[in-house]
Coordinates of C-alpha atoms and ligand atoms in Angstrom, one line a residue:
M257 CA -42.6 21.7 65.2
K258 CA -45.0 18.9 64.4
I259 CA -45.5 20.3 60.9
L260 CA -41.8 20.5 60.4
F261 CA -41.4 16.9 61.5
K262 CA -44.1 15.8 59.1
F263 CA -42.5 17.7 56.3
L264 CA -39.1 16.3 56.9
S265 CA -40.3 12.7 57.2
S266 CA -42.2 13.0 53.9
V267 CA -39.0 14.3 52.2
F268 CA -37.2 11.3 53.7
V269 CA -39.8 8.9 52.3
L270 CA -39.5 10.6 48.9
L271 CA -35.7 10.3 48.9
L272 CA -36.0 6.7 49.8
A273 CA -38.4 6.1 47.0
C274 CA -36.0 7.8 44.5
C275 CA -33.1 5.8 45.7
S276 CA -34.8 2.5 45.6
E277 CA -36.0 3.1 42.1
P278 CA -33.4 1.1 40.1
K279 CA -31.4 3.0 37.6
T280 CA -32.3 1.6 34.2
V281 CA -30.6 2.4 30.9
E282 CA -31.5 1.1 27.5
A283 CA -29.1 -0.5 25.0
D284 CA -28.9 0.9 21.4
Y285 CA -27.8 -1.5 18.6
R286 CA -27.1 1.3 16.1
I287 CA -23.4 1.1 16.6
I288 CA -20.2 1.5 14.6
P289 CA -19.6 -0.4 12.4
L290 CA -23.3 -0.7 11.6
P291 CA -24.4 -4.4 11.7
H292 CA -25.6 -6.0 8.5
D293 CA -29.1 -6.8 9.6
I294 CA -30.9 -5.7 12.7
V295 CA -34.5 -7.1 13.1
S296 CA -36.6 -6.0 16.1
T297 CA -38.7 -8.7 17.6
P298 CA -41.8 -8.2 19.9
A299 CA -41.1 -5.5 22.4
A300 CA -42.5 -7.5 25.3
D301 CA -39.5 -9.8 25.0
A302 CA -37.0 -7.3 26.1
F303 CA -34.1 -8.6 28.3
V304 CA -33.1 -7.0 31.5
L305 CA -29.5 -7.3 32.4
T306 CA -28.6 -6.9 36.0
D307 CA -25.7 -8.1 38.3
E308 CA -27.7 -11.3 38.7
T309 CA -27.2 -12.1 35.0
T310 CA -24.6 -14.8 34.2
L311 CA -22.2 -14.9 31.2
V312 CA -22.2 -18.6 30.1
Y313 CA -19.7 -20.4 28.0
P314 CA -19.7 -24.1 27.0
S315 CA -17.9 -26.2 29.5
G316 CA -14.3 -26.8 28.6
D317 CA -14.2 -24.2 25.9
E318 CA -11.4 -22.0 27.0
K319 CA -11.6 -19.6 24.0
L320 CA -15.2 -18.8 24.7
R321 CA -14.5 -18.5 28.4
A322 CA -11.8 -15.8 27.6
I323 CA -14.3 -13.9 25.5
A324 CA -16.9 -14.1 28.3
E325 CA -14.3 -12.6 30.6
F326 CA -13.6 -9.8 28.2
L327 CA -17.3 -9.2 28.0
A328 CA -17.7 -9.1 31.8
D329 CA -14.8 -6.6 32.0
Y330 CA -16.4 -4.4 29.3
I331 CA -19.8 -4.4 31.0
A332 CA -18.2 -3.6 34.4
R333 CA -16.3 -0.8 33.0
T334 CA -19.2 0.7 31.0
T335 CA -22.0 0.2 33.5
G336 CA -20.5 -0.7 36.9
L337 CA -22.4 -4.1 36.8
Q338 CA -20.3 -7.0 38.0
L339 CA -21.4 -10.2 36.2
Q340 CA -20.3 -13.8 36.9
V341 CA -18.8 -16.0 34.2
S342 CA -19.8 -19.6 34.4
D343 CA -20.0 -22.8 32.3
N344 CA -23.0 -24.0 34.1
A345 CA -26.0 -21.7 34.6
G346 CA -29.0 -22.9 32.8
S347 CA -30.6 -20.6 30.3
Y348 CA -32.5 -18.1 32.5
N349 CA -31.1 -14.6 32.9
T350 CA -28.0 -15.5 30.9
V351 CA -25.8 -14.2 28.1
T352 CA -24.8 -17.4 26.4
L353 CA -21.7 -17.6 24.2
M354 CA -21.7 -20.4 21.6
T355 CA -20.4 -21.3 18.1
G356 CA -22.2 -23.1 15.4
Y357 CA -23.8 -20.2 13.5
D358 CA -23.9 -21.3 9.8
N359 CA -22.2 -18.7 7.7
D360 CA -19.4 -18.6 5.0
S361 CA -17.5 -16.0 7.0
P362 CA -15.8 -17.3 10.2
E363 CA -16.2 -13.8 11.6
A364 CA -20.0 -13.8 11.2
Y365 CA -22.3 -14.0 14.2
R366 CA -25.9 -13.9 15.3
L367 CA -26.9 -12.0 18.4
T368 CA -30.4 -12.8 19.7
V369 CA -32.1 -11.0 22.5
G370 CA -35.2 -12.6 24.1
R371 CA -36.9 -12.2 27.4
H372 CA -34.9 -14.8 29.2
D373 CA -31.5 -14.6 27.6
I374 CA -29.2 -13.2 25.1
T375 CA -27.2 -15.5 22.8
L376 CA -24.0 -14.7 21.0
D377 CA -23.6 -17.3 18.3
G378 CA -20.5 -17.1 16.1
A379 CA -19.5 -19.0 13.0
S380 CA -16.3 -19.4 15.0
E381 CA -14.8 -17.9 18.1
R382 CA -13.9 -14.9 16.0
G383 CA -17.6 -14.3 15.3
V384 CA -18.4 -14.6 19.0
F385 CA -15.7 -12.0 19.7
Y386 CA -17.4 -9.5 17.3
A387 CA -20.8 -10.3 18.8
A388 CA -19.3 -9.3 22.2
Q389 CA -18.0 -6.1 20.7
T390 CA -21.4 -5.3 19.4
L391 CA -23.0 -6.0 22.8
R392 CA -20.5 -3.8 24.6
K393 CA -20.9 -1.0 22.1
S394 CA -24.7 -1.1 22.5
L395 CA -24.3 -0.3 26.2
P396 CA -24.8 3.3 27.3
V397 CA -21.8 4.5 29.3
T398 CA -23.3 5.1 32.8
A399 CA -21.7 4.5 36.1
G400 CA -23.9 3.1 38.8
T401 CA -26.4 1.4 36.5
D402 CA -28.7 -1.3 38.1
R403 CA -30.4 -2.6 35.0
V404 CA -29.8 -2.5 31.3
L405 CA -32.8 -3.0 29.1
F406 CA -32.0 -4.8 25.9
P407 CA -34.9 -4.4 23.4
A408 CA -35.7 -7.8 21.8
V409 CA -33.7 -8.2 18.5
K410 CA -32.1 -10.5 16.1
I411 CA -28.9 -9.2 14.6
E412 CA -27.1 -11.1 11.8
D413 CA -23.7 -9.7 11.0
R414 CA -20.6 -10.4 9.0
P415 CA -17.8 -8.3 7.6
R416 CA -17.6 -7.0 4.0
F417 CA -13.8 -7.5 3.9
S418 CA -11.7 -10.3 5.5
Y419 CA -8.6 -8.0 5.8
R420 CA -9.3 -5.1 8.2
A421 CA -6.3 -3.3 9.6
M422 CA -4.6 -0.3 11.0
H423 CA -0.9 0.5 10.7
L424 CA 1.4 2.2 13.1
D425 CA 4.9 3.5 12.4
V426 CA 7.1 3.1 15.4
A427 CA 10.4 3.8 13.6
R428 CA 10.1 7.5 13.2
H429 CA 8.9 7.8 16.8
M430 CA 8.5 4.9 19.3
F431 CA 5.7 4.2 21.7
P432 CA 5.7 2.2 25.0
V433 CA 4.4 -1.4 25.1
E434 CA 1.4 -0.3 27.2
F435 CA 0.4 2.1 24.4
V436 CA 0.8 -0.5 21.7
K437 CA -1.7 -2.6 23.7
K438 CA -4.1 0.3 24.1
Y439 CA -3.9 0.8 20.3
I440 CA -4.6 -2.9 19.8
D441 CA -7.7 -2.5 22.0
L442 CA -8.9 0.2 19.7
L443 CA -8.6 -2.1 16.8
A444 CA -10.6 -4.7 18.6
L445 CA -13.3 -2.1 19.4
H446 CA -13.6 -1.4 15.7
N447 CA -13.8 -5.1 14.6
M448 CA -10.4 -5.0 13.0
N449 CA -8.4 -8.2 12.7
T450 CA -4.9 -7.1 11.6
F451 CA -2.3 -4.7 13.0
H452 CA 0.4 -3.7 10.5
W453 CA 3.4 -2.9 12.6
H454 CA 6.0 -0.7 10.8
L455 CA 9.0 -1.6 12.8
T456 CA 12.0 -0.3 10.9
D457 CA 12.9 2.7 8.8
D458 CA 15.8 5.0 8.0
Q459 CA 15.3 6.8 11.4
G460 CA 15.4 3.7 13.6
W461 CA 15.5 0.0 13.9
R462 CA 13.1 -1.2 16.6
V463 CA 13.2 -4.9 17.0
E464 CA 15.8 -7.0 18.8
I465 CA 17.7 -9.4 16.5
E466 CA 20.2 -11.6 18.3
Q467 CA 22.5 -12.4 15.4
Y468 CA 22.9 -8.7 14.6
P469 CA 23.2 -6.8 18.0
D470 CA 24.3 -3.6 16.3
L471 CA 20.9 -3.2 14.7
T472 CA 19.6 -2.2 18.1
R473 CA 22.9 -1.0 19.6
I474 CA 23.6 1.4 16.7
G475 CA 20.6 1.3 14.4
S476 CA 17.9 2.1 17.0
V477 CA 19.4 5.5 17.9
R478 CA 19.6 8.7 15.9
K479 CA 21.8 11.5 17.1
Q480 CA 19.1 14.1 16.8
T481 CA 15.7 14.8 15.3
L482 CA 14.4 17.5 12.9
V483 CA 12.3 20.1 14.7
G484 CA 9.3 21.5 12.9
H485 CA 8.4 20.7 9.3
L486 CA 10.8 19.2 6.7
D487 CA 10.0 22.2 4.4
D488 CA 11.0 24.8 7.0
E489 CA 14.0 26.8 6.0
P490 CA 16.5 26.6 7.5
R491 CA 16.1 23.2 9.0
K492 CA 16.5 22.9 12.7
Y493 CA 17.4 19.9 14.9
D494 CA 16.8 19.3 18.6
G495 CA 20.4 18.2 19.3
R496 CA 19.2 15.3 21.4
P497 CA 19.7 11.5 20.8
Y498 CA 16.5 9.6 20.2
G499 CA 16.1 5.9 20.3
G500 CA 14.6 2.7 21.7
Y501 CA 13.5 -0.8 20.6
Y502 CA 11.3 -3.6 21.6
T503 CA 12.9 -6.7 23.2
K504 CA 11.9 -10.1 22.0
A505 CA 10.0 -10.7 25.2
E506 CA 8.1 -7.5 24.8
I507 CA 7.2 -8.4 21.2
R508 CA 6.1 -11.9 22.2
D509 CA 3.9 -10.3 24.9
I510 CA 2.3 -7.9 22.4
V511 CA 1.7 -10.6 19.9
D512 CA 0.1 -12.7 22.6
Y513 CA -2.1 -9.7 23.7
A514 CA -3.2 -9.2 20.1
T515 CA -3.9 -12.9 19.4
R516 CA -6.2 -13.1 22.4
R517 CA -8.2 -10.3 20.8
Y518 CA -8.3 -12.0 17.4
I519 CA -5.8 -9.6 15.9
T520 CA -2.9 -10.8 13.7
I521 CA 0.2 -8.7 13.8
I522 CA 1.9 -8.3 10.4
P523 CA 5.4 -7.0 11.0
E524 CA 7.0 -4.8 8.3
I525 CA 10.7 -4.8 7.7
D526 CA 11.0 -2.2 5.0
L527 CA 13.7 -3.1 2.4
P528 CA 15.7 -2.6 0.2
G529 CA 15.1 1.1 0.7
H530 CA 14.3 2.9 4.0
M531 CA 17.3 1.0 5.5
L532 CA 19.7 3.7 6.7
S533 CA 19.4 2.4 10.3
V534 CA 20.7 -1.0 9.1
L535 CA 23.5 0.5 7.0
A536 CA 24.6 2.7 10.0
A537 CA 25.1 -0.5 11.9
Y538 CA 26.4 -2.8 9.1
P539 CA 27.9 -0.4 6.4
Q540 CA 29.2 -3.4 4.4
L541 CA 25.6 -4.0 3.3
G542 CA 25.4 -0.8 1.3
C543 CA 26.9 -0.2 -2.2
T544 CA 29.4 2.4 -1.2
G545 CA 30.4 1.0 2.2
G546 CA 29.5 4.2 4.0
P547 CA 30.0 5.7 6.4
Y548 CA 26.2 6.0 7.0
E549 CA 24.2 7.4 9.9
V550 CA 20.7 6.8 11.2
A551 CA 18.6 9.5 9.5
T552 CA 17.7 12.6 11.6
E553 CA 15.1 13.9 9.2
W554 CA 12.3 12.5 7.0
G555 CA 12.1 11.7 3.3
V556 CA 13.6 9.3 0.8
F557 CA 17.3 8.5 1.0
E558 CA 19.5 7.2 -1.8
D559 CA 21.5 4.7 0.2
I560 CA 19.8 1.4 0.1
L561 CA 20.8 -2.3 0.5
C562 CA 23.3 -3.5 -2.1
A563 CA 21.7 -6.1 -4.3
G564 CA 25.0 -7.2 -5.8
K565 CA 26.4 -8.8 -2.6
E566 CA 25.5 -12.2 -1.4
E567 CA 26.1 -11.0 2.1
T568 CA 23.0 -8.8 1.8
F569 CA 20.8 -11.8 1.2
E570 CA 22.5 -13.7 4.0
F571 CA 21.7 -10.8 6.3
V572 CA 18.1 -10.5 5.1
E573 CA 17.4 -14.3 5.6
N574 CA 19.1 -14.5 9.0
M575 CA 17.3 -11.4 10.2
L576 CA 13.9 -12.4 8.8
G577 CA 14.4 -15.8 10.3
E578 CA 14.4 -14.3 13.7
V579 CA 11.4 -12.0 12.8
L580 CA 9.4 -15.2 11.8
E581 CA 10.1 -16.7 15.2
L582 CA 8.5 -13.7 16.8
F583 CA 5.5 -13.3 14.5
P584 CA 3.4 -16.3 13.6
S585 CA 1.4 -14.3 10.9
E586 CA 1.0 -15.9 7.5
Y587 CA 2.0 -12.6 5.9
I588 CA 5.3 -10.8 6.3
H589 CA 5.5 -7.2 5.0
I590 CA 8.8 -6.4 3.4
G591 CA 8.2 -2.9 2.3
G592 CA 9.7 -2.3 -1.1
D593 CA 8.7 1.3 -1.4
E594 CA 10.7 4.4 -2.2
A595 CA 14.0 2.7 -3.1
P596 CA 15.9 5.1 -5.4
K597 CA 18.2 3.2 -7.9
T598 CA 21.0 5.8 -8.1
R599 CA 23.4 3.7 -6.0
W600 CA 22.7 0.5 -7.9
E601 CA 23.3 2.3 -11.2
A602 CA 26.8 3.2 -10.1
C603 CA 27.6 0.0 -8.2
P604 CA 29.8 -2.5 -10.0
L605 CA 28.5 -5.4 -8.0
C606 CA 24.8 -4.5 -8.7
Q607 CA 25.7 -4.1 -12.4
R608 CA 27.4 -7.5 -12.4
R609 CA 24.3 -9.0 -10.9
I610 CA 22.2 -7.4 -13.6
R611 CA 24.5 -8.9 -16.3
E612 CA 24.6 -12.3 -14.7
Q613 CA 20.9 -12.5 -14.2
G614 CA 20.3 -11.3 -17.8
L615 CA 18.2 -8.4 -16.5
T616 CA 17.5 -5.9 -19.3
G617 CA 15.7 -2.6 -19.2
D618 CA 13.0 -1.6 -21.7
R619 CA 10.8 1.4 -22.2
R620 CA 8.7 0.6 -19.1
H621 CA 11.3 -0.7 -16.7
S622 CA 15.0 0.0 -16.1
A623 CA 17.4 -2.8 -15.5
E624 CA 17.7 -1.6 -11.9
S625 CA 13.9 -1.9 -11.5
R626 CA 14.3 -5.5 -12.7
L627 CA 17.0 -5.9 -10.1
Q628 CA 14.6 -4.8 -7.4
S629 CA 12.1 -7.4 -8.7
Y630 CA 14.9 -10.0 -8.5
F631 CA 15.6 -8.9 -4.9
I632 CA 12.0 -9.1 -3.8
T633 CA 11.5 -12.4 -5.6
R634 CA 14.4 -13.9 -3.7
V635 CA 13.0 -12.7 -0.4
E636 CA 9.6 -14.1 -1.4
R637 CA 11.2 -17.5 -2.1
F638 CA 12.8 -17.5 1.3
L639 CA 9.5 -16.6 3.0
N640 CA 7.6 -19.2 1.0
S641 CA 10.2 -21.8 2.0
R642 CA 9.3 -21.0 5.6
G643 CA 5.6 -21.3 4.9
R644 CA 4.9 -17.5 4.8
K645 CA 3.6 -15.1 2.2
L646 CA 5.0 -11.7 1.2
I647 CA 3.2 -8.4 1.2
G648 CA 4.8 -5.3 -0.3
W649 CA 4.0 -1.7 -1.2
D650 CA 2.8 -1.2 -4.8
E651 CA 6.3 -0.2 -5.9
I652 CA 7.1 -4.0 -6.0
L653 CA 5.0 -4.1 -9.2
D654 CA 7.7 -2.1 -11.0
G655 CA 10.1 -4.3 -12.8
G656 CA 7.7 -7.3 -12.5
V657 CA 6.0 -8.5 -9.4
A658 CA 7.1 -11.5 -7.3
P659 CA 4.8 -14.5 -8.2
G660 CA 2.7 -14.9 -5.0
A661 CA 3.0 -11.4 -3.6
T662 CA 0.1 -9.4 -2.1
I663 CA 0.2 -5.8 -3.0
M664 CA -0.6 -2.9 -0.7
S665 CA -1.6 0.0 -2.9
W666 CA -0.7 3.3 -1.4
R667 CA 0.1 5.6 -4.3
G668 CA -3.5 5.4 -5.4
V669 CA -5.7 2.5 -6.2
E670 CA -4.1 1.8 -9.6
G671 CA -1.4 -0.5 -8.2
G672 CA -4.1 -2.6 -6.4
V673 CA -6.2 -2.8 -9.5
I674 CA -3.3 -3.8 -11.7
A675 CA -2.3 -6.5 -9.1
A676 CA -5.8 -7.8 -8.8
K677 CA -6.2 -8.0 -12.6
Q678 CA -3.0 -10.2 -12.6
G679 CA -4.6 -12.4 -9.9
H680 CA -2.6 -11.0 -6.9
D681 CA -4.4 -10.2 -3.7
A682 CA -4.6 -6.5 -3.1
I683 CA -5.0 -4.3 -0.1
M684 CA -6.2 -0.8 -0.7
V685 CA -4.5 2.1 1.2
P686 CA -4.7 5.1 -1.2
Y687 CA -3.0 8.0 0.6
E688 CA -5.6 10.6 -0.3
Y689 CA -8.3 8.7 1.7
L690 CA -6.4 6.6 4.2
Y691 CA -3.3 8.4 5.4
F692 CA -4.1 9.4 9.0
D693 CA -0.8 11.3 9.3
Y694 CA -2.5 14.1 7.3
Y695 CA -4.4 16.9 8.8
Q696 CA -8.1 16.1 9.4
S697 CA -9.5 19.6 8.7
S698 CA -8.7 22.1 6.0
D699 CA -8.3 24.7 8.7
R700 CA -4.9 23.9 10.2
A701 CA -4.9 26.6 12.8
G702 CA -4.7 25.0 16.2
E703 CA -3.9 21.6 14.8
P704 CA -0.8 19.8 15.9
L705 CA 1.9 19.6 13.2
A706 CA 1.0 16.9 10.6
M707 CA 2.0 15.7 7.1
P708 CA 0.7 18.3 4.6
G709 CA -2.5 16.9 3.1
C710 CA -6.0 16.7 4.4
T711 CA -8.0 13.6 5.1
T712 CA -11.3 14.5 6.7
V713 CA -13.6 12.0 8.5
E714 CA -16.1 12.4 5.7
K715 CA -13.5 11.7 3.0
V716 CA -12.5 8.5 4.8
Y717 CA -16.1 7.6 5.1
S718 CA -16.7 8.2 1.4
Y719 CA -14.1 5.7 0.4
D720 CA -15.0 2.4 -1.4
P721 CA -12.2 -0.1 -1.8
L722 CA -14.0 -1.7 -4.7
P723 CA -14.0 0.9 -7.5
A724 CA -17.1 0.7 -9.7
D725 CA -15.2 -0.2 -12.8
L726 CA -13.7 -3.4 -11.3
D727 CA -15.1 -6.5 -12.8
S728 CA -16.5 -9.2 -10.5
L729 CA -13.5 -11.6 -11.0
T730 CA -11.0 -8.8 -10.1
R731 CA -13.1 -7.7 -7.1
R732 CA -12.4 -11.1 -5.4
Y733 CA -8.7 -10.2 -5.1
V734 CA -9.3 -7.0 -3.2
I735 CA -9.1 -8.5 0.3
G736 CA -9.5 -5.4 2.3
T737 CA -8.2 -2.0 3.4
Q738 CA -6.4 -0.2 6.1
A739 CA -5.3 3.3 7.2
N740 CA -1.7 4.2 7.9
I741 CA -0.3 6.3 10.7
W742 CA 3.2 7.4 9.8
C743 CA 4.8 9.1 12.8
E744 CA 7.3 11.6 11.5
Y745 CA 5.4 14.4 13.2
I746 CA 3.7 12.2 15.9
R747 CA 5.7 11.9 19.0
T748 CA 3.3 10.9 21.8
P749 CA 0.6 8.3 22.3
E750 CA -2.0 11.1 22.8
H751 CA -1.1 12.4 19.4
V752 CA -1.4 9.0 17.7
E753 CA -4.9 8.7 19.3
Y754 CA -5.9 12.2 18.1
M755 CA -4.9 11.2 14.5
A756 CA -6.6 7.9 14.7
L757 CA -9.9 9.1 16.2
P758 CA -12.5 9.4 14.9
R759 CA -11.2 8.7 11.4
M760 CA -10.8 5.0 12.5
D761 CA -14.6 4.8 13.0
A762 CA -15.2 5.9 9.4
L763 CA -12.7 3.3 8.3
A764 CA -14.3 0.6 10.4
E765 CA -17.6 1.1 8.6
V766 CA -15.8 1.1 5.2
Q767 CA -14.2 -2.2 6.1
W768 CA -17.1 -3.9 7.7
S769 CA -20.5 -2.6 6.5
E770 CA -22.1 -3.0 3.1
P771 CA -21.9 0.2 1.1
G772 CA -25.7 0.3 0.7
R773 CA -26.0 0.6 4.5
K774 CA -23.7 3.6 4.7
D775 CA -25.1 7.0 5.5
Y776 CA -22.9 9.8 6.8
T777 CA -25.5 11.6 8.8
S778 CA -26.5 8.4 10.6
F779 CA -22.8 7.6 11.1
L780 CA -22.3 11.0 12.8
N781 CA -25.2 10.4 15.1
R782 CA -23.8 7.0 16.1
L783 CA -20.3 8.5 16.5
D784 CA -21.5 10.5 19.5
H785 CA -21.8 7.3 21.4
M786 CA -18.3 6.1 20.4
R787 CA -17.1 9.4 21.9
T788 CA -18.5 8.4 25.3
I789 CA -16.5 5.1 25.0
Y790 CA -13.3 7.1 24.2
D791 CA -13.8 9.3 27.2
L792 CA -14.4 6.2 29.4
Y793 CA -11.1 4.6 28.2
D794 CA -9.2 7.8 28.1
Y795 CA -8.6 8.1 24.4
H796 CA -7.8 11.4 22.8
Y797 CA -9.7 12.4 19.6
A798 CA -10.0 15.2 17.2
P799 CA -13.0 17.3 17.9
H800 CA -14.0 18.6 14.5
V801 CA -17.1 16.4 13.7
F802 CA -18.5 16.4 17.2
K803 CA -21.2 18.7 18.4
K804 CA -19.8 20.9 21.1
Ligands
TNX136 C1 5.3 7.6 2.2 S1 3.6 5.1 2.2 C2 5.9 6.5 2.8 C3 6.4 6.7 4.2 C4 6.1 8.0 4.8 C5 4.7 8.5 4.3 C6 4.3 9.9 4.9 C7 5.0 4.5 2.0 C8 5.0 3.2 1.6 N1 6.1 5.3 2.2 O1 7.7 6.3 4.3 O2 6.2 8.0 6.2 O3 4.7 8.6 2.9 O4 3.0 10.2 4.6

């Protein structure tokens, strides 16, 4: 009995010792996207973060306070440690947020870890926000942590490109407000600063416009949707109406949510093609007068806005006027892609406009291509008069590009190169590398239905937006890059996430890190950590590149 008692009491003591040993994990700065410069400093200076550590912001600086609160939330979620946020806590056992770091890029930051404190010093608040992202990504995901050991370090970091975006098509399928926010969180996690929101297309109009209530009453609903792939014969439909739109209040809420995360939302209203949803609601805006219906399948449709009627331009300006009130972004995307000219060729009003404007075709451009250029240039003048700038797909180069337009090059990189050589800003989105609606493995068995095409993680990673043959002057006009998620075959938030991840990680490194720092094997190792963050925040992802 005595022996048993002794044995039990020593087990008890042992258990107590184990439990009182604080659970310590170590931060790892080799994150995605890889920071520009990571210099270790003497190991003895490691910082130990505990629930006694305070997150400090300069008194009265509401922006840095907000970032400190984000950071407190990230740390709590990742480690379980609850930290206080304060504007007055000295400089011992603190994580201090500040601005003043001297760098050409407002998004640059310096993150310094010493024995007594960590400082996040940004060239502006935006830099501090990315420093906070770096700090959170360096944390191991472990519930019940007592201490996080941060090895002493000086990280100096800045983005390679100033325009770093993801796109989402909500016209073909629509997603709840809560999901759009979750998607925005994903952009922030990847140091992206722009969300290109494709809000309208042939298959649905998704934004409330007060002057044109039928855009949402009629244009947001299609009577049914294609089932299976467009190439399947015979085509099958589900026979069920599909629709929805975002109210102005919802959009304002989303814009505000994004702004607080240093993300600009660029709305896209795709015109003069991809407009069947508008024509279904206002048939007088088409060349034939209709009747039209909201598209129930995918592809390119011949019915587009009539360029001969003044009423069309009145509509475009009134409608865009309301869009501008919702979105404070400097850039407005007006599409311009895939607009067949067959209706314009046969339309007396379009032909009259061509004559009146003296638009003539030549070997390179038809008179109707010139008319598209006239159309886009008028829209650009309107946007400029309201202090905004126009972005369009590379088709807006055909027939002569509007004077101040920024080109989004999707049919390859040639459009972007031509635009840049003419002194236009260019954003590179070549479909072979950056269309995330394509399959992500060559073996399609077991994959959800996708656009035919294959964009693997490795292919995305290999992409360089600055082709070697670009001269240094032209390079300056390539402002950045993004990937597109078109949602013909993507119906659920989970599926969007699956298509985005982990390709978005590869893109993040293309956008942020210098090409000389890129290494696919190292990237894959670092990706394993991102996966733990995806699990933590309940994001779905494609499994192909992960070890089982
Ligand atoms: C082309 S990219 C389109 C979209 C489709 C996409 C499918 C572009 C400007 N137009 O309308 O959804 O291909 O991959």
